[in-house]
Amino acid sequence: MNISLFDAHCDTGSVALREGKNLRENDLHVDFTRQKRYGRCAQVFAVYVRREIGNFEDMDYSKDQSAEVLVPKADRLLSFISGEIGKNGDLVTLCRSAAEIKAANDAGKTAALISVAGA
């Protein structure tokens, strides 16, 4: 399977949620409309809810918030990303396998995957 663009990590969902934007069209790094230009395309949207921690070398997970705080944040972000994918079915399809990625691309849609980062 030949894919023009396969981006394995995107935080645009969390920025769009925070700034009240959508994923169909925005002024952020990624949106479904711009991805259409790539033809066969796959995008992994990250569900990441840890606080901003600076440089990789400075990561100190002992300063994280509790699971009671992080899990609802993750649920909200996951619901937002899933909802945006659902509302934009003419441009994007949620995929869970290589076969689904191929089918989405064959239909002229971006293949969207969701990952959980830093869990």
mmCIF file of C-alpha atoms in Angstrom:
data_model
loop_
_atom_site.group_PDB
_atom_site.id
_atom_site.type_symbol
_atom_site.label_atom_id
_atom_site.label_comp_id
_atom_site.label_asym_id
_atom_site.label_seq_id
_atom_site.Cartn_x
_atom_site.Cartn_y
_atom_site.Cartn_z
ATOM 1 C CA MET A 1 0.000 0.000 0.000
ATOM 2 C CA ASN A 2 1.472 3.349 -1.055
ATOM 3 C CA ILE A 3 0.604 6.275 1.244
ATOM 4 C CA SER A 4 1.781 9.797 0.388
ATOM 5 C CA LEU A 5 1.712 10.982 4.004
ATOM 6 C CA PHE A 6 1.642 8.928 7.211
ATOM 7 C CA ASP A 7 2.035 11.188 10.247
ATOM 8 C CA ALA A 8 2.483 9.062 13.368
ATOM 9 C CA HIS A 9 1.797 11.769 15.982
ATOM 10 C CA CYS A 10 -0.394 14.865 15.989
ATOM 11 C CA ASP A 11 -1.377 17.062 18.953
ATOM 12 C CA THR A 12 -3.721 19.260 16.910
ATOM 13 C CA GLY A 13 -6.775 17.691 18.548
ATOM 14 C CA SER A 14 -5.824 18.960 21.997
ATOM 15 C CA VAL A 15 -4.968 22.428 20.673
ATOM 16 C CA ALA A 16 -8.223 22.617 18.697
ATOM 17 C CA LEU A 17 -10.229 21.567 21.753
ATOM 18 C CA ARG A 18 -8.456 24.085 23.976
ATOM 19 C CA GLU A 19 -8.875 26.922 21.442
ATOM 20 C CA GLY A 20 -12.457 26.099 20.411
ATOM 21 C CA LYS A 21 -11.506 25.162 16.844
ATOM 22 C CA ASN A 22 -12.524 22.207 14.699
ATOM 23 C CA LEU A 23 -10.517 19.654 12.759
ATOM 24 C CA ARG A 24 -12.213 20.145 9.394
ATOM 25 C CA GLU A 25 -10.552 23.485 8.713
ATOM 26 C CA ASN A 26 -8.350 25.540 11.017
ATOM 27 C CA ASP A 27 -5.134 27.549 11.212
ATOM 28 C CA LEU A 28 -3.280 24.860 13.190
ATOM 29 C CA HIS A 29 -0.778 22.277 11.915
ATOM 30 C CA VAL A 30 -3.354 19.746 10.696
ATOM 31 C CA ASP A 31 -6.885 19.803 9.342
ATOM 32 C CA PHE A 32 -8.936 17.355 7.285
ATOM 33 C CA THR A 33 -9.393 19.757 4.352
ATOM 34 C CA ARG A 34 -5.649 20.284 3.849
ATOM 35 C CA GLN A 35 -4.950 16.573 4.264
ATOM 36 C CA LYS A 36 -7.239 15.839 1.311
ATOM 37 C CA ARG A 37 -4.581 17.421 -0.925
ATOM 38 C CA TYR A 38 -2.152 14.595 -0.092
ATOM 39 C CA GLY A 39 -4.363 11.917 -1.602
ATOM 40 C CA ARG A 40 -3.547 8.696 0.234
ATOM 41 C CA CYS A 41 -2.966 9.906 3.769
ATOM 42 C CA ALA A 42 -3.004 8.577 7.334
ATOM 43 C CA GLN A 43 -2.944 10.639 10.527
ATOM 44 C CA VAL A 44 -2.462 9.442 14.095
ATOM 45 C CA PHE A 45 -4.200 11.782 16.554
ATOM 46 C CA ALA A 46 -2.647 11.663 20.018
ATOM 47 C CA VAL A 47 -4.682 11.713 23.191
ATOM 48 C CA TYR A 48 -2.186 13.336 25.528
ATOM 49 C CA VAL A 49 -3.260 15.064 28.741
ATOM 50 C CA ARG A 50 -0.158 15.523 30.841
ATOM 51 C CA ARG A 51 0.758 19.068 31.708
ATOM 52 C CA GLU A 52 3.303 20.939 29.594
ATOM 53 C CA ILE A 53 6.659 19.726 30.875
ATOM 54 C CA GLY A 54 9.251 21.451 28.712
ATOM 55 C CA ASN A 55 12.185 19.552 27.270
ATOM 56 C CA PHE A 56 12.192 15.782 27.043
ATOM 57 C CA GLU A 57 15.151 15.671 29.416
ATOM 58 C CA ASP A 58 13.131 17.587 32.035
ATOM 59 C CA MET A 59 10.209 15.143 32.173
ATOM 60 C CA ASP A 60 9.327 14.338 35.757
ATOM 61 C CA TYR A 61 6.229 12.175 35.835
ATOM 62 C CA SER A 62 6.197 12.316 39.637
ATOM 63 C CA LYS A 63 4.722 15.820 39.236
ATOM 64 C CA ASP A 64 1.759 14.597 37.189
ATOM 65 C CA GLN A 65 -1.804 15.101 38.254
ATOM 66 C CA SER A 66 -3.697 12.098 39.610
ATOM 67 C CA ALA A 67 -5.538 9.593 37.436
ATOM 68 C CA GLU A 68 -8.791 11.031 38.797
ATOM 69 C CA VAL A 69 -7.881 14.304 37.056
ATOM 70 C CA LEU A 70 -6.156 12.931 33.941
ATOM 71 C CA VAL A 71 -8.703 10.283 32.916
ATOM 72 C CA PRO A 72 -11.635 12.722 32.486
ATOM 73 C CA LYS A 73 -9.350 15.025 30.475
ATOM 74 C CA ALA A 74 -8.380 12.105 28.242
ATOM 75 C CA ASP A 75 -12.027 11.096 27.851
ATOM 76 C CA ARG A 76 -12.965 14.634 26.821
ATOM 77 C CA LEU A 77 -10.170 14.798 24.233
ATOM 78 C CA LEU A 78 -10.974 11.333 22.885
ATOM 79 C CA SER A 79 -14.644 12.308 22.546
ATOM 80 C CA PHE A 80 -13.681 15.514 20.755
ATOM 81 C CA ILE A 81 -11.390 13.784 18.244
ATOM 82 C CA SER A 82 -13.881 10.961 17.651
ATOM 83 C CA GLY A 83 -16.695 13.465 17.221
ATOM 84 C CA GLU A 84 -14.717 15.528 14.715
ATOM 85 C CA ILE A 85 -13.929 12.396 12.703
ATOM 86 C CA GLY A 86 -17.610 11.403 12.789
ATOM 87 C CA LYS A 87 -18.822 14.850 11.694
ATOM 88 C CA ASN A 88 -16.414 14.867 8.759
ATOM 89 C CA GLY A 89 -17.025 11.449 7.271
ATOM 90 C CA ASP A 90 -16.829 12.900 3.764
ATOM 91 C CA LEU A 91 -13.095 13.566 4.322
ATOM 92 C CA VAL A 92 -11.888 11.145 7.002
ATOM 93 C CA THR A 93 -12.522 7.665 8.397
ATOM 94 C CA LEU A 94 -11.558 6.284 11.815
ATOM 95 C CA CYS A 95 -9.365 3.220 11.237
ATOM 96 C CA ARG A 96 -8.209 0.401 13.491
ATOM 97 C CA SER A 97 -6.323 -1.819 11.060
ATOM 98 C CA ALA A 98 -4.216 -1.777 7.911
ATOM 99 C CA ALA A 99 -7.224 -3.028 5.935
ATOM 100 C CA GLU A 100 -9.326 -0.104 7.193
ATOM 101 C CA ILE A 101 -6.534 2.348 6.305
ATOM 102 C CA LYS A 102 -6.418 0.943 2.778
ATOM 103 C CA ALA A 103 -10.218 1.103 2.453
ATOM 104 C CA ALA A 104 -10.311 4.724 3.645
ATOM 105 C CA ASN A 105 -7.582 5.724 1.215
ATOM 106 C CA ASP A 106 -9.240 3.795 -1.618
ATOM 107 C CA ALA A 107 -12.393 5.846 -0.891
ATOM 108 C CA GLY A 108 -10.371 9.065 -1.153
ATOM 109 C CA LYS A 109 -10.445 9.768 2.574
ATOM 110 C CA THR A 110 -7.783 10.389 5.199
ATOM 111 C CA ALA A 111 -7.297 7.371 7.432
ATOM 112 C CA ALA A 112 -7.468 8.583 11.044
ATOM 113 C CA LEU A 113 -6.048 6.590 13.926
ATOM 114 C CA ILE A 114 -6.073 7.495 17.618
ATOM 115 C CA SER A 115 -3.229 6.829 20.016
ATOM 116 C CA VAL A 116 -2.833 7.358 23.739
ATOM 117 C CA ALA A 117 0.480 9.072 24.433
ATOM 118 C CA GLY A 118 2.361 8.982 27.707
ATOM 119 C CA ALA A 119 0.036 6.500 29.375
#
